[in-house]
Amino acid sequence: MLRIVNAAGQSMFHHILSEMVNNQKNGVSLLRVSACYPQLVLRPMSTQHDLPRHPVPPLKDTLAKFVRSVKPLLSSSELSTTEHLVKDFGEGDGQKLQKILENRARSMDSWLADWWLTAAYLAYRLPVVVHSNPALVFPRRHFQTEEEFLKYAADLTFAALNYKSDIDNDKIPIDKMGKEPMDMTQYKRIYGTCRIPAPKCDKMHFSDPSRPVQHIVVAHNNLFFKICVYESSGEIISPGKLLMQLKAVVNASQKPGEAVGILTSEHRDTWARVYSDLVKDEVNRRSVEAIQTSLFLLCLDGPASHLSAPNVATLAALKIVHGGGSKGSSGNRWFDKTIEIVVGREGEVGITVEHSPAEAVPVAMLMNYCLDFLEKMPKSKSGENTAAFPEPEKLQFNISSDIKNAIEVAEHNLDNLVEDTDFLSCTYSGYGKNLIKEFKVSPDSYIQMALQLAYYRLHNEPAAHYESAGTRLFYLGRTETIRSCSIESVHFAKTMLDSKSSNEDKKQALLAAVKSHKDYATQAALGLGVDRHLLGLKLAAIENGMQIHPLYRDPSYVRSTHFKITSSQVKLLYFIET
């Protein structure tokens, strides 16, 4: 389990438009790793448009679920006020807004997708580093020489390019939930994409399929190099040629450059202002565009001797998540880039993901593919003789005094964030999912109830808890919130902490809590949760010039959306040792 606690108190999720942004407190985010694939089936991506559209849940059902979900967080008098507001909303404005959503759903591929991209990500103003960018950590490597380090980076790049080829040619298997196919749109959006800063709301660059991207960008010592990765025939260049290119990059960047990349770690409005100044210079603009349009970034990192951690997995995770700050490799990043493959000289390897265009699942599948590809790759593949190939193009930046000052401020701000971030990667080896399943209990629900119990034991109160459920059963589906804090979870926590409770009492309380969680998770995956629907109604009101109903200012809504715990799981094939 990878655990990130941001002491600054900001949750990674439930980001809404600027006029609605909630200040989230005591945020805890978790990434769980288990060793298995989702069920897969081969099916052409061209059939994806046949998937059902995201439903608009019945208003009455959503409001009833909402009231039930907030009961553990409210006093009896607060609950009475909430019930009154819910009744007023359901009989008045809510019905008008529901019709707007239903009309929107009839006229669009997804009533939610564009709103969610904007509200959850592009309008979110806190830095993408730590706050929203997830990361995946590969099994640690042990490089004995510079040659081994660069050879592995070249081979990994070759594997990632082959995965893109499989995506482009509809060769990857379609994910399934049970027997039902899932939307694969996100797989098409992880390569060649980049977030672009703008005041109040960022933009996204998506690659044009009619104009295939031919290059990646390699970062080393804070300097950026454009590398063409395709032959004139359209074939991916060989691992040997990639290795030759990486050696040329390292030779051309022995001294660290100005840490331009660290600007991407800034508050989004700050970065937008600096970005506007940066790209006024034509040389800078071309360099930035080369980064933004690249298939992905490959970051070749140096050692991180200044970082300390209780184990090597935690140290690797810290490097992948934020780069270690100004004394580490944070300037050797472009955090707006959807995919940044990081390979460190000390053996830490992973992928940092800008979250806007996709969840972590497509990138986790990329990781699984690459690790499997590398295991099967003939050793002689990257040792072949190479013909002449164009030298890497160094991306130049003209750094004005204002930009230099902005870099220094960004370094200071990121160092504070790095210092303020507690992180622990650990492995529980007492038992695993198979034992949990023997008791006919969902392993996921079991873990979520353990988190609820742990929080209650520490703070003597329940925690609003966000767990993400995938909604990719629907075309353009993303996520819905599983509200893991429930009446049953609180009863379970209290029962476990009551010295007078019998083991049978505790068992029955756990089973009830697990069932409640699993039932909600199922509904969420079917697009019948609470949070996306309520968000949609709120956005519909704003878009149509209507006043926001007082329900959205009520303690019930505020507390239940200020998530003190956020958790999600990403299934991987390879065990990450701690």
Coordinates of C-alpha atoms in Angstrom, one line a residue:
M1 CA 0.0 0.0 0.0
L2 CA 1.2 3.5 -0.8
R3 CA 0.0 6.1 1.5
I4 CA 0.2 9.8 0.9
V5 CA -0.8 12.3 3.6
N6 CA -0.6 15.9 2.6
A7 CA -0.2 17.8 5.9
A8 CA -1.4 20.9 4.1
G9 CA -4.8 19.3 4.2
Q10 CA -6.0 19.1 0.6
S11 CA -7.8 16.1 -0.8
M12 CA -7.0 14.9 -4.3
F13 CA -10.6 14.6 -5.4
H14 CA -13.9 16.4 -5.7
H15 CA -12.5 19.5 -7.3
I16 CA -15.2 21.8 -8.6
L17 CA -15.4 25.0 -10.6
S18 CA -13.7 28.0 -9.1
E19 CA -16.8 29.7 -7.8
M20 CA -17.6 26.4 -6.0
V21 CA -14.2 25.2 -4.8
N22 CA -14.4 23.8 -1.3
N23 CA -11.3 24.0 1.0
Q24 CA -10.7 20.4 1.8
K25 CA -9.2 19.6 5.2
N26 CA -7.3 16.7 6.6
G27 CA -7.0 15.0 3.2
V28 CA -5.7 11.5 3.1
S29 CA -5.2 9.7 -0.2
L30 CA -4.3 6.1 -0.7
L31 CA -3.1 4.0 -3.6
R32 CA -3.5 0.3 -3.1
V33 CA -1.6 -2.2 -5.3
S34 CA -2.6 -5.8 -5.8
A35 CA -1.3 -8.4 -8.2
C36 CA -4.0 -9.2 -10.8
Y37 CA -5.5 -8.0 -14.0
P38 CA -9.1 -6.9 -14.6
Q39 CA -10.9 -9.4 -16.8
L40 CA -10.1 -8.7 -20.5
V41 CA -11.6 -9.5 -23.9
L42 CA -10.5 -8.8 -27.4
R43 CA -12.9 -6.4 -29.2
P44 CA -12.3 -3.6 -31.7
M45 CA -12.2 -0.2 -30.2
S46 CA -14.3 1.0 -33.1
T47 CA -17.3 -0.6 -31.4
Q48 CA -16.9 1.6 -28.3
H49 CA -19.5 4.1 -29.5
D50 CA -22.1 1.3 -29.0
L51 CA -21.7 1.4 -25.3
P52 CA -24.7 2.8 -23.2
R53 CA -24.7 6.4 -22.2
H54 CA -24.1 7.6 -18.7
P55 CA -27.6 7.7 -17.0
V56 CA -29.2 10.5 -15.1
P57 CA -30.3 8.9 -11.9
P58 CA -33.9 9.5 -10.6
L59 CA -33.8 12.6 -8.5
K60 CA -35.8 11.0 -5.7
D61 CA -33.4 8.1 -5.4
T62 CA -30.3 10.3 -5.3
L63 CA -31.7 12.5 -2.6
A64 CA -32.7 9.5 -0.5
K65 CA -29.2 8.1 -0.8
F66 CA -27.7 11.5 0.1
V67 CA -29.7 11.8 3.3
R68 CA -28.7 8.3 4.3
S69 CA -25.1 8.9 3.6
V70 CA -24.8 12.0 5.7
K71 CA -26.5 10.7 8.8
P72 CA -23.2 9.6 10.5
L73 CA -21.8 13.1 10.0
L74 CA -24.7 15.2 11.5
S75 CA -26.3 15.9 14.8
S76 CA -30.1 15.2 15.1
S77 CA -30.9 18.9 14.7
E78 CA -28.6 19.2 11.7
L79 CA -30.2 16.2 10.1
S80 CA -33.6 17.7 10.6
T81 CA -32.5 20.8 8.7
T82 CA -31.0 18.8 6.0
E83 CA -34.2 16.7 5.5
H84 CA -36.1 19.9 5.2
L85 CA -33.7 21.3 2.6
V86 CA -33.7 18.1 0.6
K87 CA -37.5 18.1 0.5
D88 CA -37.6 21.7 -0.7
F89 CA -34.9 21.0 -3.3
G90 CA -36.6 17.8 -4.5
E91 CA -40.0 19.5 -4.9
G92 CA -38.7 22.7 -6.4
D93 CA -35.5 23.7 -8.2
G94 CA -34.3 20.1 -8.3
Q95 CA -37.1 19.0 -10.6
K96 CA -36.3 21.9 -13.1
L97 CA -32.6 21.0 -13.0
Q98 CA -33.3 17.3 -13.4
K99 CA -35.2 18.1 -16.7
I100 CA -32.2 20.1 -17.9
L101 CA -29.9 17.2 -17.2
E102 CA -32.2 14.7 -18.9
N103 CA -32.4 17.0 -22.0
R104 CA -28.6 17.3 -21.9
A105 CA -28.2 13.5 -21.7
R106 CA -30.5 13.1 -24.8
S107 CA -28.4 15.5 -26.9
M108 CA -24.8 14.5 -25.9
D109 CA -22.7 11.4 -25.8
S110 CA -22.2 12.0 -22.1
W111 CA -24.0 14.7 -20.0
L112 CA -21.1 14.5 -17.5
A113 CA -17.8 14.0 -19.4
D114 CA -17.0 17.6 -20.4
W115 CA -18.3 19.0 -17.1
W116 CA -16.2 16.6 -15.1
L117 CA -13.0 17.3 -17.1
T118 CA -13.5 21.0 -16.3
A119 CA -14.8 20.8 -12.8
A120 CA -12.6 18.0 -11.4
Y121 CA -9.4 18.9 -13.1
L122 CA -8.9 21.9 -15.4
A123 CA -10.6 24.4 -13.0
Y124 CA -8.8 23.0 -10.0
R125 CA -6.2 25.6 -9.0
L126 CA -3.9 23.9 -6.6
P127 CA -0.6 22.4 -8.0
V128 CA -1.0 19.2 -9.9
V129 CA 2.0 17.8 -8.0
V130 CA 0.9 15.7 -4.9
H131 CA -2.6 17.2 -5.0
S132 CA -3.9 15.4 -8.2
N133 CA -1.1 13.7 -10.2
P134 CA -1.0 10.0 -9.3
A135 CA 2.2 7.9 -9.8
L136 CA 3.0 4.2 -10.4
V137 CA 6.2 2.7 -9.1
F138 CA 7.9 -0.1 -11.0
P139 CA 9.9 -2.9 -9.3
R140 CA 13.3 -1.5 -8.3
R141 CA 16.3 -2.0 -10.6
H142 CA 19.9 -2.3 -9.7
F143 CA 22.1 -0.6 -12.3
Q144 CA 25.8 -1.4 -12.0
T145 CA 26.9 1.0 -14.8
E146 CA 25.8 4.1 -16.8
E147 CA 25.4 1.8 -19.8
E148 CA 22.9 -0.5 -17.9
F149 CA 21.0 2.6 -16.7
L150 CA 20.6 4.0 -20.2
K151 CA 20.0 0.6 -21.9
Y152 CA 17.1 0.0 -19.5
A153 CA 15.7 3.5 -20.2
A154 CA 16.0 2.8 -24.0
D155 CA 14.3 -0.6 -23.7
L156 CA 11.5 0.8 -21.6
T157 CA 10.9 3.6 -24.1
F158 CA 10.8 1.0 -26.9
A159 CA 8.2 -1.0 -24.9
A160 CA 6.1 2.1 -24.3
L161 CA 6.1 3.0 -28.0
N162 CA 5.1 -0.6 -28.9
Y163 CA 2.1 -0.3 -26.5
K164 CA 1.1 2.9 -28.3
S165 CA 1.3 1.1 -31.6
D166 CA -1.0 -1.6 -30.2
I167 CA -3.5 1.0 -29.0
D168 CA -3.5 2.7 -32.4
N169 CA -4.1 -0.6 -34.2
D170 CA -6.8 -1.8 -31.9
K171 CA -4.6 -4.7 -30.7
I172 CA -5.0 -4.2 -26.9
P173 CA -7.8 -6.3 -25.2
I174 CA -10.9 -4.5 -24.1
D175 CA -11.4 -4.3 -20.4
K176 CA -14.5 -5.9 -19.0
M177 CA -16.5 -5.8 -15.8
G178 CA -17.9 -9.3 -15.5
K179 CA -19.2 -9.9 -19.1
E180 CA -19.7 -6.3 -19.9
P181 CA -17.2 -4.4 -22.1
M182 CA -15.8 -1.1 -20.8
D183 CA -15.1 2.2 -22.4
M184 CA -11.5 2.4 -23.7
T185 CA -11.4 6.1 -24.7
Q186 CA -8.9 6.9 -22.1
Y187 CA -6.3 4.6 -23.6
K188 CA -6.4 6.8 -26.8
R189 CA -5.8 9.9 -24.7
I190 CA -2.7 9.1 -22.7
Y191 CA -0.1 9.6 -25.5
G192 CA 0.6 13.0 -27.0
T193 CA -1.5 14.9 -24.5
C194 CA -0.7 17.7 -22.1
R195 CA -2.4 20.1 -19.8
I196 CA -1.8 23.8 -20.6
P197 CA -2.1 26.5 -17.8
A198 CA -4.6 29.3 -18.2
P199 CA -6.2 31.7 -15.8
K200 CA -9.1 30.2 -13.8
C201 CA -9.4 27.2 -16.0
D202 CA -6.7 25.3 -17.8
K203 CA -6.8 23.8 -21.3
M204 CA -5.9 20.4 -22.8
H205 CA -3.8 19.6 -25.8
F206 CA -4.9 16.4 -27.5
S207 CA -2.9 15.0 -30.4
D208 CA -4.5 15.0 -33.9
P209 CA -4.8 11.4 -35.1
S210 CA -4.5 12.6 -38.7
R211 CA -1.1 14.1 -37.9
P212 CA 0.8 11.3 -36.0
V213 CA 3.3 12.6 -33.5
Q214 CA 6.9 11.4 -34.3
H215 CA 8.8 12.4 -31.2
I216 CA 9.3 12.1 -27.4
V217 CA 11.1 14.5 -25.1
V218 CA 13.9 13.4 -22.8
A219 CA 14.8 15.4 -19.7
H220 CA 18.2 15.2 -18.1
N221 CA 19.8 17.6 -15.7
N222 CA 16.8 20.0 -16.1
L223 CA 17.5 20.2 -19.8
F224 CA 15.0 18.9 -22.5
F225 CA 15.8 17.2 -25.8
K226 CA 13.5 16.3 -28.6
I227 CA 14.1 12.8 -30.1
C228 CA 12.5 11.4 -33.2
V229 CA 11.4 7.9 -32.4
Y230 CA 10.2 6.7 -35.9
E231 CA 12.0 5.7 -39.0
S232 CA 10.9 7.3 -42.3
S233 CA 9.0 4.0 -43.0
G234 CA 6.9 4.7 -39.9
E235 CA 8.5 1.9 -37.9
I236 CA 9.6 2.5 -34.3
I237 CA 13.4 3.0 -34.2
S238 CA 15.3 0.1 -32.6
P239 CA 16.3 0.0 -29.0
G240 CA 19.9 0.3 -30.1
K241 CA 19.2 3.6 -31.8
L242 CA 17.2 4.8 -28.8
L243 CA 20.2 3.9 -26.6
M244 CA 22.5 5.9 -28.9
Q245 CA 20.1 8.9 -28.6
L246 CA 20.0 8.7 -24.8
K247 CA 23.8 8.6 -24.7
A248 CA 23.9 11.7 -26.8
V249 CA 21.4 13.5 -24.5
V250 CA 23.5 12.7 -21.4
N251 CA 26.7 13.8 -23.1
A252 CA 25.1 17.1 -24.1
S253 CA 23.8 17.8 -20.6
Q254 CA 26.6 17.2 -18.2
K255 CA 25.9 20.5 -16.3
P256 CA 22.4 21.2 -14.9
G257 CA 20.3 23.7 -16.7
E258 CA 17.9 26.3 -15.3
A259 CA 15.0 24.4 -13.7
V260 CA 12.3 25.6 -16.1
G261 CA 10.3 22.4 -15.6
I262 CA 9.7 23.2 -11.9
L263 CA 7.4 26.0 -12.9
T264 CA 4.8 23.3 -13.8
S265 CA 4.6 22.5 -10.0
E266 CA 3.2 25.9 -9.2
H267 CA -0.3 27.0 -8.2
R268 CA -2.2 26.9 -11.5
D269 CA -3.0 30.6 -11.7
T270 CA 0.6 31.5 -10.8
W271 CA 1.9 29.1 -13.5
A272 CA -0.6 30.5 -16.0
R273 CA 0.8 34.1 -15.5
V274 CA 4.4 32.9 -15.8
Y275 CA 3.5 30.7 -18.8
S276 CA 2.1 33.7 -20.6
D277 CA 5.4 35.5 -20.2
L278 CA 7.5 32.5 -21.0
V279 CA 5.9 31.7 -24.4
K280 CA 6.0 35.3 -25.5
D281 CA 9.6 34.5 -26.6
E282 CA 9.4 32.6 -29.9
V283 CA 12.3 30.2 -28.9
N284 CA 10.6 29.4 -25.6
R285 CA 7.2 28.9 -27.4
R286 CA 8.7 26.4 -29.8
S287 CA 10.4 24.5 -27.0
V288 CA 7.3 24.4 -24.9
E289 CA 5.2 23.2 -27.9
A290 CA 7.7 20.4 -28.5
I291 CA 7.2 19.2 -24.9
Q292 CA 3.4 19.6 -25.1
T293 CA 3.0 17.7 -28.3
S294 CA 5.5 14.9 -27.5
L295 CA 4.2 11.4 -27.1
F296 CA 5.5 11.4 -23.6
L297 CA 8.5 12.5 -21.4
L298 CA 11.4 10.3 -20.4
C299 CA 13.0 11.7 -17.3
L300 CA 16.6 10.5 -16.7
D301 CA 17.2 11.3 -13.0
G302 CA 20.3 11.6 -10.9
P303 CA 20.6 10.4 -7.3
A304 CA 18.5 11.7 -4.5
S305 CA 20.9 11.6 -1.6
H306 CA 19.1 14.4 0.3
L307 CA 15.8 12.4 0.6
S308 CA 15.3 10.1 3.6
A309 CA 12.7 7.4 3.9
P310 CA 12.0 4.3 6.0
N311 CA 12.4 1.9 3.0
V312 CA 13.5 1.9 -0.6
A313 CA 9.9 1.7 -2.0
T314 CA 8.9 4.8 -0.1
L315 CA 12.0 6.6 -1.4
A316 CA 11.3 5.5 -4.9
A317 CA 7.6 6.6 -4.6
L318 CA 8.7 10.1 -3.3
K319 CA 11.0 10.5 -6.3
I320 CA 8.3 9.5 -8.8
V321 CA 5.5 11.6 -7.1
H322 CA 7.3 14.9 -6.7
G323 CA 10.9 14.5 -7.7
G324 CA 12.4 15.4 -4.4
G325 CA 12.1 19.2 -4.7
S326 CA 14.7 21.7 -5.8
K327 CA 17.6 19.7 -4.5
G328 CA 16.3 16.6 -6.3
S329 CA 14.9 16.0 -9.8
S330 CA 11.7 18.2 -9.7
G331 CA 13.2 20.5 -12.3
N332 CA 13.7 17.5 -14.5
R333 CA 10.0 17.2 -15.0
W334 CA 7.1 18.7 -16.9
F335 CA 4.3 17.9 -14.5
D336 CA 1.6 19.0 -17.0
K337 CA 2.5 16.1 -19.3
T338 CA 0.1 13.2 -19.2
I339 CA 2.8 10.5 -19.1
E340 CA 6.3 11.1 -17.6
I341 CA 8.4 7.9 -17.5
V342 CA 11.0 8.3 -14.8
V343 CA 14.2 6.2 -14.7
G344 CA 16.7 7.1 -11.9
R345 CA 20.3 6.1 -11.7
E346 CA 19.7 4.5 -8.2
G347 CA 17.1 2.1 -9.7
E348 CA 13.9 3.9 -9.0
V349 CA 11.5 3.6 -12.0
G350 CA 7.9 4.7 -12.4
I351 CA 5.4 6.8 -14.2
T352 CA 3.9 10.2 -13.1
V353 CA 0.5 10.9 -14.6
E354 CA -1.3 14.2 -15.1
H355 CA -4.8 13.1 -14.2
S356 CA -7.0 15.2 -16.5
P357 CA -7.5 13.0 -19.5
A358 CA -7.5 9.6 -17.8
E359 CA -7.6 7.5 -14.6
A360 CA -4.6 5.5 -13.5
V361 CA -5.9 2.3 -15.0
P362 CA -4.8 2.8 -18.6
V363 CA -1.3 3.8 -17.4
A364 CA -1.2 0.8 -15.0
M365 CA -1.9 -1.4 -18.0
L366 CA 0.9 0.4 -19.9
M367 CA 3.1 -0.4 -16.9
N368 CA 2.0 -4.1 -16.9
Y369 CA 2.6 -4.3 -20.7
C370 CA 6.1 -2.7 -20.4
L371 CA 7.3 -5.0 -17.6
D372 CA 6.0 -8.1 -19.5
F373 CA 7.6 -6.8 -22.7
L374 CA 10.9 -6.2 -21.1
E375 CA 10.9 -9.7 -19.5
K376 CA 10.4 -11.3 -23.0
M377 CA 12.6 -8.9 -24.9
P378 CA 15.6 -10.6 -26.5
K379 CA 18.8 -9.4 -24.8
S380 CA 20.5 -8.8 -28.2
K381 CA 17.8 -6.4 -29.3
S382 CA 19.4 -3.3 -27.8
G383 CA 23.0 -4.4 -28.5
E384 CA 22.6 -4.3 -32.3
N385 CA 24.8 -2.1 -34.5
T386 CA 23.1 1.2 -35.4
A387 CA 23.3 3.3 -38.4
A388 CA 23.5 7.0 -38.3
F389 CA 20.4 8.8 -36.9
P390 CA 19.6 12.4 -36.3
E391 CA 21.1 13.9 -33.2
P392 CA 18.7 14.8 -30.4
E393 CA 17.5 18.4 -30.6
K394 CA 18.2 20.4 -27.5
L395 CA 15.2 22.6 -26.6
Q396 CA 16.4 26.1 -25.9
F397 CA 15.0 28.5 -23.4
N398 CA 15.7 32.2 -23.0
I399 CA 15.4 32.9 -19.3
S400 CA 14.6 36.5 -18.4
S401 CA 15.2 37.9 -15.0
D402 CA 11.4 37.6 -14.3
I403 CA 11.3 34.0 -15.3
K404 CA 14.4 33.3 -13.2
N405 CA 12.7 34.9 -10.2
A406 CA 9.6 32.8 -10.9
I407 CA 11.7 29.6 -10.9
E408 CA 13.2 30.5 -7.5
V409 CA 9.8 31.1 -6.1
A410 CA 8.5 27.8 -7.5
E411 CA 11.5 26.0 -6.0
H412 CA 10.7 27.4 -2.6
N413 CA 7.0 26.6 -2.9
L414 CA 7.6 23.0 -4.0
D415 CA 10.2 22.5 -1.3
N416 CA 7.6 23.5 1.3
L417 CA 5.1 21.1 -0.3
V418 CA 7.6 18.2 -0.3
E419 CA 8.4 18.9 3.3
D420 CA 4.7 19.0 4.1
T421 CA 3.9 15.6 2.5
D422 CA 4.1 12.4 4.5
F423 CA 4.4 9.2 2.6
L424 CA 4.7 5.6 3.5
S425 CA 4.9 2.5 1.2
C426 CA 4.3 -0.7 3.1
T427 CA 3.3 -4.3 2.5
Y428 CA 1.0 -6.2 4.8
S429 CA 2.1 -9.9 4.7
G430 CA -0.2 -11.4 7.4
Y431 CA -2.8 -12.5 4.8
G432 CA -4.2 -11.4 1.5
K433 CA -7.3 -11.2 -0.6
N434 CA -7.7 -15.0 -0.9
L435 CA -8.2 -15.4 2.8
I436 CA -10.7 -12.6 2.9
K437 CA -12.6 -14.1 0.0
E438 CA -12.8 -17.4 1.9
F439 CA -15.1 -15.6 4.3
K440 CA -17.2 -14.5 1.4
V441 CA -16.2 -10.8 2.0
S442 CA -15.2 -8.3 -0.7
P443 CA -11.5 -7.6 -0.2
D444 CA -12.0 -4.0 -1.3
S445 CA -14.9 -3.4 1.1
Y446 CA -12.9 -5.1 3.9
I447 CA -10.0 -2.7 3.4
Q448 CA -12.3 0.3 3.3
M449 CA -13.8 -0.7 6.6
A450 CA -10.4 -1.1 8.1
L451 CA -9.6 2.5 7.0
Q452 CA -12.9 3.7 8.6
L453 CA -12.0 1.9 11.8
A454 CA -8.5 3.2 11.9
Y455 CA -9.7 6.8 11.5
Y456 CA -12.4 6.4 14.1
R457 CA -9.9 4.9 16.6
L458 CA -7.5 7.8 16.0
H459 CA -10.0 10.7 16.1
N460 CA -13.1 9.3 17.8
E461 CA -15.3 10.5 14.9
P462 CA -16.3 9.2 11.5
A463 CA -14.6 10.4 8.4
A464 CA -16.1 11.5 5.1
H465 CA -14.5 9.0 2.8
Y466 CA -14.1 9.1 -1.0
E467 CA -13.3 5.9 -2.9
S468 CA -13.4 6.1 -6.6
A469 CA -15.5 3.7 -8.6
G470 CA -15.0 3.4 -12.3
T471 CA -18.0 4.2 -14.6
R472 CA -16.4 2.9 -17.8
L473 CA -19.4 0.7 -18.4
F474 CA -20.7 3.8 -20.1
Y475 CA -19.3 5.6 -23.2
L476 CA -16.8 8.3 -22.0
G477 CA -17.2 7.1 -18.4
R478 CA -14.8 8.2 -15.7
T479 CA -15.6 7.8 -12.0
E480 CA -18.2 8.1 -9.3
T481 CA -17.8 8.5 -5.6
I482 CA -18.2 5.5 -3.3
R483 CA -19.3 7.1 0.0
S484 CA -17.5 4.6 2.2
C485 CA -18.6 6.2 5.5
S486 CA -22.0 4.9 6.3
I487 CA -24.3 4.2 9.2
E488 CA -23.0 0.6 9.1
S489 CA -19.3 1.6 9.0
V490 CA -19.7 3.8 12.1
H491 CA -21.6 1.1 13.9
F492 CA -18.8 -1.3 13.0
A493 CA -16.1 1.1 14.3
K494 CA -18.0 1.7 17.6
T495 CA -18.6 -2.1 18.1
M496 CA -14.9 -2.9 17.5
L497 CA -13.9 -0.3 20.1
D498 CA -16.5 -1.4 22.7
S499 CA -14.8 -3.6 25.2
K500 CA -18.3 -5.2 26.0
S501 CA -18.9 -6.3 22.4
S502 CA -18.5 -10.0 21.7
N503 CA -16.6 -11.4 18.8
E504 CA -20.0 -12.3 17.2
D505 CA -21.2 -8.8 17.6
K506 CA -18.0 -7.5 15.9
K507 CA -18.3 -10.1 13.1
Q508 CA -21.9 -9.2 12.4
A509 CA -21.1 -5.5 12.4
L510 CA -18.3 -6.0 9.9
L511 CA -20.5 -8.1 7.6
A512 CA -23.2 -5.4 7.7
A513 CA -20.7 -2.7 7.0
V514 CA -19.1 -4.6 4.1
K515 CA -22.5 -5.4 2.6
S516 CA -23.4 -1.7 2.8
H517 CA -20.2 -0.7 1.1
K518 CA -20.4 -3.3 -1.6
D519 CA -24.0 -2.3 -2.4
Y520 CA -23.1 1.3 -2.7
A521 CA -20.0 0.5 -4.8
T522 CA -22.2 -1.5 -7.2
Q523 CA -24.6 1.4 -7.6
A524 CA -21.8 3.8 -8.1
A525 CA -20.3 1.7 -10.9
L526 CA -23.7 1.8 -12.6
G527 CA -23.7 5.6 -12.5
L528 CA -26.2 5.7 -9.7
G529 CA -24.2 7.3 -7.0
V530 CA -24.8 10.7 -5.3
D531 CA -21.9 13.0 -6.0
R532 CA -21.8 13.2 -9.8
H533 CA -25.6 13.7 -10.0
L534 CA -25.6 16.5 -7.4
L535 CA -22.6 18.1 -9.1
G536 CA -24.4 18.0 -12.4
L537 CA -27.5 19.6 -10.9
K538 CA -25.3 22.4 -9.5
L539 CA -23.5 23.0 -12.7
A540 CA -26.8 23.0 -14.6
A541 CA -28.0 25.8 -12.2
I542 CA -24.9 27.8 -12.9
E543 CA -25.0 27.3 -16.6
N544 CA -28.7 28.4 -16.7
G545 CA -28.3 31.4 -14.5
M546 CA -30.2 29.9 -11.6
Q547 CA -29.4 30.4 -7.9
I548 CA -27.5 27.6 -6.1
H549 CA -29.9 26.0 -3.7
P550 CA -29.1 26.3 0.0
L551 CA -28.7 22.5 0.2
Y552 CA -25.2 23.0 -1.3
R553 CA -24.2 25.3 1.6
D554 CA -25.7 23.0 4.3
P555 CA -23.3 21.2 6.7
S556 CA -24.5 17.9 5.2
Y557 CA -23.2 18.7 1.8
V558 CA -20.1 20.5 3.0
R559 CA -19.0 17.9 5.4
S560 CA -19.8 14.9 3.2
T561 CA -17.7 16.4 0.3
H562 CA -14.8 17.5 2.4
F563 CA -13.2 14.1 2.2
K564 CA -10.8 13.3 5.1
I565 CA -9.9 10.0 3.4
T566 CA -9.6 9.3 -0.3
S567 CA -8.8 5.9 -1.5
S568 CA -8.5 4.0 -4.8
Q569 CA -7.0 0.8 -6.1
V570 CA -4.9 0.1 -9.1
K571 CA -4.4 -3.5 -10.1
L572 CA -0.8 -4.4 -11.2
L573 CA 0.8 -7.6 -12.2
Y574 CA 4.1 -7.0 -10.4
F575 CA 4.7 -6.9 -6.7
I576 CA 6.5 -3.8 -5.4
E577 CA 8.9 -4.8 -2.6
T578 CA 9.2 -2.5 0.5

